[in-house]
PDB file of C-alpha atoms and ligand atoms in Angstrom:
ATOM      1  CA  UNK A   1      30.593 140.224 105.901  1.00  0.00           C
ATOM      2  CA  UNK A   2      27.508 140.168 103.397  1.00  0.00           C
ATOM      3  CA  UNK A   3      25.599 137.741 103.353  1.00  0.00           C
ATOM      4  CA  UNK A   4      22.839 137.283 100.560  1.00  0.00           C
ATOM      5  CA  UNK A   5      19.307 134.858 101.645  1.00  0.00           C
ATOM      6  CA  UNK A   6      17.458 133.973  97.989  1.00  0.00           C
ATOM      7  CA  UNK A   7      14.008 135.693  98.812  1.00  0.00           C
ATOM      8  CA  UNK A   8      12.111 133.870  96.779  1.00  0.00           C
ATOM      9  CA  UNK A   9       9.955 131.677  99.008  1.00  0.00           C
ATOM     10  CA  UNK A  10      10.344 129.360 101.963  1.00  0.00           C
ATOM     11  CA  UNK A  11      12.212 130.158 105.264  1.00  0.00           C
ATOM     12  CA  UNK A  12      13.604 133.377 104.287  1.00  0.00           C
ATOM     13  CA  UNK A  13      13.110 135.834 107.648  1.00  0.00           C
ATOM     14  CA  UNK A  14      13.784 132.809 109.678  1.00  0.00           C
ATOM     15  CA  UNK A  15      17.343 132.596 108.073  1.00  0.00           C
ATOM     16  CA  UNK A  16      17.625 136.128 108.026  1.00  0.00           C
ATOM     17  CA  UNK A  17      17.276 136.356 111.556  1.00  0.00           C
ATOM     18  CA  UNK A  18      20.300 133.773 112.262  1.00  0.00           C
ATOM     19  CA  UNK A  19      22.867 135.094 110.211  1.00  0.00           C
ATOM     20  CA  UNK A  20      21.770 138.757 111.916  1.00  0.00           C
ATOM     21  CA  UNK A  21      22.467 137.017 115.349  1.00  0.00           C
ATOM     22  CA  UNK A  22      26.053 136.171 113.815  1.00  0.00           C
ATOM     23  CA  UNK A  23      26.269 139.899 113.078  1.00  0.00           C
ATOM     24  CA  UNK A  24      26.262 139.291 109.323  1.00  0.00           C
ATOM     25  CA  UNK A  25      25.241 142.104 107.067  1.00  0.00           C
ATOM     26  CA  UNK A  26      22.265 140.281 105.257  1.00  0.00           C
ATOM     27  CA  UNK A  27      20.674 140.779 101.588  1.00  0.00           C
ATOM     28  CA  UNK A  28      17.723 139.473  99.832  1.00  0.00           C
ATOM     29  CA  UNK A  29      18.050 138.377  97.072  1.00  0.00           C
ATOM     30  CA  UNK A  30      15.327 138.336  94.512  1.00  0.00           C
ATOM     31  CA  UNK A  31      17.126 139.364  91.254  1.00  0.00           C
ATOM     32  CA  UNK A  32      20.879 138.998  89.532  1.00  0.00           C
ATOM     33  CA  UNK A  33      22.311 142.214  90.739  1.00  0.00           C
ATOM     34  CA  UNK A  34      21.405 141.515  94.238  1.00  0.00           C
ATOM     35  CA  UNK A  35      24.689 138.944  94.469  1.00  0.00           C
ATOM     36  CA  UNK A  36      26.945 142.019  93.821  1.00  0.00           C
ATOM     37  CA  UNK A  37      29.567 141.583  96.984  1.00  0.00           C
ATOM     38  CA  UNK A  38      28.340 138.695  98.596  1.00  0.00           C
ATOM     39  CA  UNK A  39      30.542 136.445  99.961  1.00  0.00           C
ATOM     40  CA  UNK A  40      27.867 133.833 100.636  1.00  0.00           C
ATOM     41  CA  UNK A  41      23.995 132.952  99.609  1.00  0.00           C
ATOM     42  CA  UNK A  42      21.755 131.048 101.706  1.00  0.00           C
ATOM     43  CA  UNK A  43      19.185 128.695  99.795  1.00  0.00           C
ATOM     44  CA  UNK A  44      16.291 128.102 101.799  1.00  0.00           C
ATOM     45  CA  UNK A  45      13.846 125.488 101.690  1.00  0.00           C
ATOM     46  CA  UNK A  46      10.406 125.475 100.222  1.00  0.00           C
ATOM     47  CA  UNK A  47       9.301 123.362  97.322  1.00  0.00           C
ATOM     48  CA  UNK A  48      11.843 122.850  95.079  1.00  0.00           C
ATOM     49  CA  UNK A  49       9.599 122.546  91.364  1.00  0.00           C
ATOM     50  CA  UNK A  50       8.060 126.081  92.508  1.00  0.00           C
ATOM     51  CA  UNK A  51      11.551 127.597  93.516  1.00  0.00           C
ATOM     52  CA  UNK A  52      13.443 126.524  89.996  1.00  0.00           C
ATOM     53  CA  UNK A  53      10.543 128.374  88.283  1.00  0.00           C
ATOM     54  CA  UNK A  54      11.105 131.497  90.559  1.00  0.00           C
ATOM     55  CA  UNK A  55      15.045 131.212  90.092  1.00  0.00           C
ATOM     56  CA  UNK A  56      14.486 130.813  86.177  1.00  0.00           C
ATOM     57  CA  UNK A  57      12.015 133.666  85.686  1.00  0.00           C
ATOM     58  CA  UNK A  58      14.102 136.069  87.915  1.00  0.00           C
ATOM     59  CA  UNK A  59      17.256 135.587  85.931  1.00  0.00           C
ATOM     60  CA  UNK A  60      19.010 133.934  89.145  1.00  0.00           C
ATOM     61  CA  UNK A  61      19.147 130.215  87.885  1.00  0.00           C
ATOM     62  CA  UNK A  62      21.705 131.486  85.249  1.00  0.00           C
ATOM     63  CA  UNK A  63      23.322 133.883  87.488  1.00  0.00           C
ATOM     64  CA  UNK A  64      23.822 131.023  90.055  1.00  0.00           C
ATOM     65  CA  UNK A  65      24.786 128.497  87.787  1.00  0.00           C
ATOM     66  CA  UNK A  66      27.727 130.933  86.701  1.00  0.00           C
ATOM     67  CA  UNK A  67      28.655 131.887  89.725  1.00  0.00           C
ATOM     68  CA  UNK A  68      31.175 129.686  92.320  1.00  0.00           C
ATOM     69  CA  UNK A  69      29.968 131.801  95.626  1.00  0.00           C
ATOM     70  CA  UNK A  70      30.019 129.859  98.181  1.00  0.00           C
ATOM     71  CA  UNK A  71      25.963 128.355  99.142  1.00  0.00           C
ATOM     72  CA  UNK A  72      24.481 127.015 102.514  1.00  0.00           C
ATOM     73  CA  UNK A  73      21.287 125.057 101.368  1.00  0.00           C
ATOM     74  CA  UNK A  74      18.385 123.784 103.110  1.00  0.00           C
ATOM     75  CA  UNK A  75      15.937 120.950 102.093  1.00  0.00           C
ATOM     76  CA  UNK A  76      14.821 122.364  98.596  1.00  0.00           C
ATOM     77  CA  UNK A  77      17.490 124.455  98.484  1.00  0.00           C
ATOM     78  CA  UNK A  78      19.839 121.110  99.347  1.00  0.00           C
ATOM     79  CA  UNK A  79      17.792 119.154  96.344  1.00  0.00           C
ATOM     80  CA  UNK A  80      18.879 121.688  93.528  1.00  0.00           C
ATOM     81  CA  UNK A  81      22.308 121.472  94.820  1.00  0.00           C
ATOM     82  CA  UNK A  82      22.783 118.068  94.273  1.00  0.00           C
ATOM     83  CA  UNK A  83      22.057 115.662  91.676  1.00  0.00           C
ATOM     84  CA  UNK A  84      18.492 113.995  91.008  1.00  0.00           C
ATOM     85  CA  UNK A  85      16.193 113.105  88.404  1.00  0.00           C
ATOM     86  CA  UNK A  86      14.896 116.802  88.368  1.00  0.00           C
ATOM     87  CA  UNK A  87      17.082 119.810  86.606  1.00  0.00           C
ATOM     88  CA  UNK A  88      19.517 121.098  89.493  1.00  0.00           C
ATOM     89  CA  UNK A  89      22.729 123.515  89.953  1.00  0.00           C
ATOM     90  CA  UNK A  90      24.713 120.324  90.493  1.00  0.00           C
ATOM     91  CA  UNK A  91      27.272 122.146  92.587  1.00  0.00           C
ATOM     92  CA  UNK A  92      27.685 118.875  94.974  1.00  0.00           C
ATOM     93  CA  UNK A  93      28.733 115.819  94.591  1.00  0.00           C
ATOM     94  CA  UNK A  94      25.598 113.658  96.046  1.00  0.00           C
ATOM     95  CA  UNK A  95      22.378 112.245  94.899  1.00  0.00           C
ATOM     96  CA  UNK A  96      19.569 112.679  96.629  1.00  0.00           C
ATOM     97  CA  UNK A  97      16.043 111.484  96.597  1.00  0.00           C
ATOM     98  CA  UNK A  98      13.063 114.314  96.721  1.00  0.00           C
ATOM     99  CA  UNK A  99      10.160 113.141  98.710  1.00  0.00           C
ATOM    100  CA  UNK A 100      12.127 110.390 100.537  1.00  0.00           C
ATOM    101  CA  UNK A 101      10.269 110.182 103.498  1.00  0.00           C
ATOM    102  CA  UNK A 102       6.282 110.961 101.836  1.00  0.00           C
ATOM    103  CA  UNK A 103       4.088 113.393 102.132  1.00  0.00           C
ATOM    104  CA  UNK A 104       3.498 116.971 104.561  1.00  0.00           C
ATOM    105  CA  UNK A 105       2.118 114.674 106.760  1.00  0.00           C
ATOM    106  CA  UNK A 106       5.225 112.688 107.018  1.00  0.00           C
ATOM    107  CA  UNK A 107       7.275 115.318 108.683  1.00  0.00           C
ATOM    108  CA  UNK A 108       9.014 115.069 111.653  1.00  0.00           C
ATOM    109  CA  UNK A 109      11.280 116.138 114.820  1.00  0.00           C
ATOM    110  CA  UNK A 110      14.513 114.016 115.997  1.00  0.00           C
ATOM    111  CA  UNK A 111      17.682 114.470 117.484  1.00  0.00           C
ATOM    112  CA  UNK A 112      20.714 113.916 114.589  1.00  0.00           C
ATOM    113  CA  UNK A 113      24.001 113.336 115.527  1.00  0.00           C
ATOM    114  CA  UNK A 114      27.047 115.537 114.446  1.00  0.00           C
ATOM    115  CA  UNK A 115      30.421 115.941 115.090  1.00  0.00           C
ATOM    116  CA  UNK A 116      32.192 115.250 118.252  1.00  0.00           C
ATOM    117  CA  UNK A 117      29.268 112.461 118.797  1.00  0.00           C
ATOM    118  CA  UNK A 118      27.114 116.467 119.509  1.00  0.00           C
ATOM    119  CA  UNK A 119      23.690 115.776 118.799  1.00  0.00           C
ATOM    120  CA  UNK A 120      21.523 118.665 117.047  1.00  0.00           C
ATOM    121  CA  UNK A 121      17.241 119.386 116.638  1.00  0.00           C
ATOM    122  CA  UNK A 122      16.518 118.133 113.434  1.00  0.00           C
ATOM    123  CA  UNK A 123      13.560 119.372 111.790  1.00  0.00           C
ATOM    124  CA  UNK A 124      12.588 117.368 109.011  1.00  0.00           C
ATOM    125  CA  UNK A 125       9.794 119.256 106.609  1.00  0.00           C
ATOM    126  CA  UNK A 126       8.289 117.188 103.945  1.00  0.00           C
ATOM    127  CA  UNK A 127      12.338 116.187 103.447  1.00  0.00           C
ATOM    128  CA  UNK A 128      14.508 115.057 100.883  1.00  0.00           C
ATOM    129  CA  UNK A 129      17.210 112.652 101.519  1.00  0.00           C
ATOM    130  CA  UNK A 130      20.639 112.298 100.609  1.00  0.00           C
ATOM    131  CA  UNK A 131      20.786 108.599  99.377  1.00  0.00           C
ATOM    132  CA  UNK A 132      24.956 108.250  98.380  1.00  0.00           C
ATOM    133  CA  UNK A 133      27.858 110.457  99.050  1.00  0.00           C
ATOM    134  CA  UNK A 134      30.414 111.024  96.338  1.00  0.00           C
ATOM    135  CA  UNK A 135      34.259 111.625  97.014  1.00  0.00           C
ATOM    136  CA  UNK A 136      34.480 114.927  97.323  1.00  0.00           C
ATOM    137  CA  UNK A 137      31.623 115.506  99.388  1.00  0.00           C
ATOM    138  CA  UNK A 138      32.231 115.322 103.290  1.00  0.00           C
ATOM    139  CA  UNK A 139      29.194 114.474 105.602  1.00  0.00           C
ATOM    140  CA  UNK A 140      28.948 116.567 108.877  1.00  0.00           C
ATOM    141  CA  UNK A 141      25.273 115.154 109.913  1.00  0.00           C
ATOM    142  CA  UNK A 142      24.149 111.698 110.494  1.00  0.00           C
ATOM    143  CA  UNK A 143      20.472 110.464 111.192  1.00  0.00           C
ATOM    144  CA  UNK A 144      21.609 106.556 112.257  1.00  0.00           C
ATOM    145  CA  UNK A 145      23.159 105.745 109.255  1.00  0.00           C
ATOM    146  CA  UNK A 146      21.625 108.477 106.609  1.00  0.00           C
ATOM    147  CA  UNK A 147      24.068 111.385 105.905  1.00  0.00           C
ATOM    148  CA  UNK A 148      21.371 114.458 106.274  1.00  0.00           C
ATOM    149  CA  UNK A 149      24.108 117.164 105.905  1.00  0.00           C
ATOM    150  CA  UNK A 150      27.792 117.718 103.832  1.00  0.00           C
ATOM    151  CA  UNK A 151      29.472 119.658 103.039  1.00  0.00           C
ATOM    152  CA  UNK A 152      31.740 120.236  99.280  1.00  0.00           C
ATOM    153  CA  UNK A 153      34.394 123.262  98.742  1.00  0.00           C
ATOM    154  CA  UNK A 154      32.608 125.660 100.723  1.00  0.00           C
ATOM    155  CA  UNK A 155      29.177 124.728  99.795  1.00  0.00           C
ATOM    156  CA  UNK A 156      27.068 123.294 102.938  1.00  0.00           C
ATOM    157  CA  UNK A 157      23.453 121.123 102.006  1.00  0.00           C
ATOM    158  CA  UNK A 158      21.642 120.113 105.132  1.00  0.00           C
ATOM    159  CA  UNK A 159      18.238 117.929 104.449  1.00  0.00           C
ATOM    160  CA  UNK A 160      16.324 119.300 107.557  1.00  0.00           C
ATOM    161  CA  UNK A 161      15.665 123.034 108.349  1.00  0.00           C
ATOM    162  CA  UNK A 162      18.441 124.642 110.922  1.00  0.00           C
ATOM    163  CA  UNK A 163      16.843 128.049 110.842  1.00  0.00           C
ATOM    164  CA  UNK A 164      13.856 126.685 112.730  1.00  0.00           C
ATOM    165  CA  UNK A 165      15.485 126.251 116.040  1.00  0.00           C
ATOM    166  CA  UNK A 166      17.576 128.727 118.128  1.00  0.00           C
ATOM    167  CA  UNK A 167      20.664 126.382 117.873  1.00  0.00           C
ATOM    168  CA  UNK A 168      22.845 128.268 115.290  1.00  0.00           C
ATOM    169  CA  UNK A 169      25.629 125.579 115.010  1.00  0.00           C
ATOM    170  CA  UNK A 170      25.311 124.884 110.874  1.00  0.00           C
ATOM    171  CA  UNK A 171      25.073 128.747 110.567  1.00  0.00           C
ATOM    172  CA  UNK A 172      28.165 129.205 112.556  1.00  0.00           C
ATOM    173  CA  UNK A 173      30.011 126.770 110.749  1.00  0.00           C
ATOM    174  CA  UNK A 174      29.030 127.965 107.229  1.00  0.00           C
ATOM    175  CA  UNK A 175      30.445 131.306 107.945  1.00  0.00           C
ATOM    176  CA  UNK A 176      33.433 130.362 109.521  1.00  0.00           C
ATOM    177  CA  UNK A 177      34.673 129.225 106.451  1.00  0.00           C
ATOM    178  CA  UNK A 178      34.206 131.883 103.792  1.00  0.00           C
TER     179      UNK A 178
HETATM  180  N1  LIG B   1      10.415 117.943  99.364  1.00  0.00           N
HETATM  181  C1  LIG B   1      10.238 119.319  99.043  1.00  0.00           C
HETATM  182  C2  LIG B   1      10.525 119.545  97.553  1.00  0.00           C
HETATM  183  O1  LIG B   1      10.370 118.711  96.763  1.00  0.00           O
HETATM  184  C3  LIG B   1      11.129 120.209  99.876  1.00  0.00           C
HETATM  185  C4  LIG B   1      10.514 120.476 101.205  1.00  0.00           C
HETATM  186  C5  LIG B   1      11.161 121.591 101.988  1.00  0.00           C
HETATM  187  O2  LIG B   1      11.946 122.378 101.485  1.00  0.00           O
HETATM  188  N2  LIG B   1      10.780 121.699 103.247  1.00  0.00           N
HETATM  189  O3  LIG B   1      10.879 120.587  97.153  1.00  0.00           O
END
């Protein structure tokens, strides 16, 4: 299965390397025709201002927007997928709130909880947060009681960076269902 990783900046290699490990055939992609026969695209983190910009200048933003494939996002990435004061894709039904928790500084390391009562590394770069959950959005990670991943058709949008441990559990679960 192909699997595309927007090369534009943030975790990209990191990424790479996971969905390599699930024996995924893996793409960058840096320009429209790049999508051609994916059957998924992995949004990485970064800074989310600086990664619209790159998405509008290289023709993806409108190549995404028109596009339903399927999109596992990470911090960032997760902010343009769902709704907040700032221009995003919109493809999920949440809101969520950029520089929740403050500045670089402010990052951070904890265990989050996920299905089966399973808890997972959560590593929490200058994060967003996800601040309400709409109907058709389903959350699959908890911090307490903050939602920090969901899920929506078979879009995933995870507020902390899973490609920066060797635990491949969101990965895993992306894939399995495109
Ligand atoms: N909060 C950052 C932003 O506004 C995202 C940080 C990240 O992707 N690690 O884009």
């Amino acid at each position: 299965m192909k699997i595309g990783v927007l090369a534009l900046q943030g975790s990209v290699s990191e990424h790479r390397l996971c969905m390599e490990l699930l024996n995924m055939d893996v793409v960058d992609v840096r320009e429209p025709s790049d999508m051609n026969g994916l059957k998924g695209l992995i949004m990485p983190g970064g800074e989310s201002t600086t990664l619209r910009k790159l998405l509008v200048n290289s023709g993806l933003w409108d190549a995404i927007s028109g596009s339903d494939i399927p999109i596992m996002a990470t911090c960032a990435g997760a902010i343009l997928m769902g709704e907040s004061d700032d221009v995003t894709f919109e493809k999920m039904d949440f809101r969520i709130n950029r520089n929740y928790y403050g500045r670089q500084k402010d990052s951070f390391e904890k265990d989050i909880r996920i299905g089966n009562n399973q808890e997972f590394r959560g590593i929490f770069i200058r994060a967003p947060a996800i601040v309400s959950v709409g109907d058709g959005t389903e959350a699959i990670a908890w911090d307490g009681e903050m939602v920090v991943g969901c899920t929506m058709d078979r879009h995933m949008a995870l507020t902390f960076h899973p490609e920066l441990n060797d635990d491949l559990t969101f990965h895993q679960m992306w894939i399995e269902e495109l």
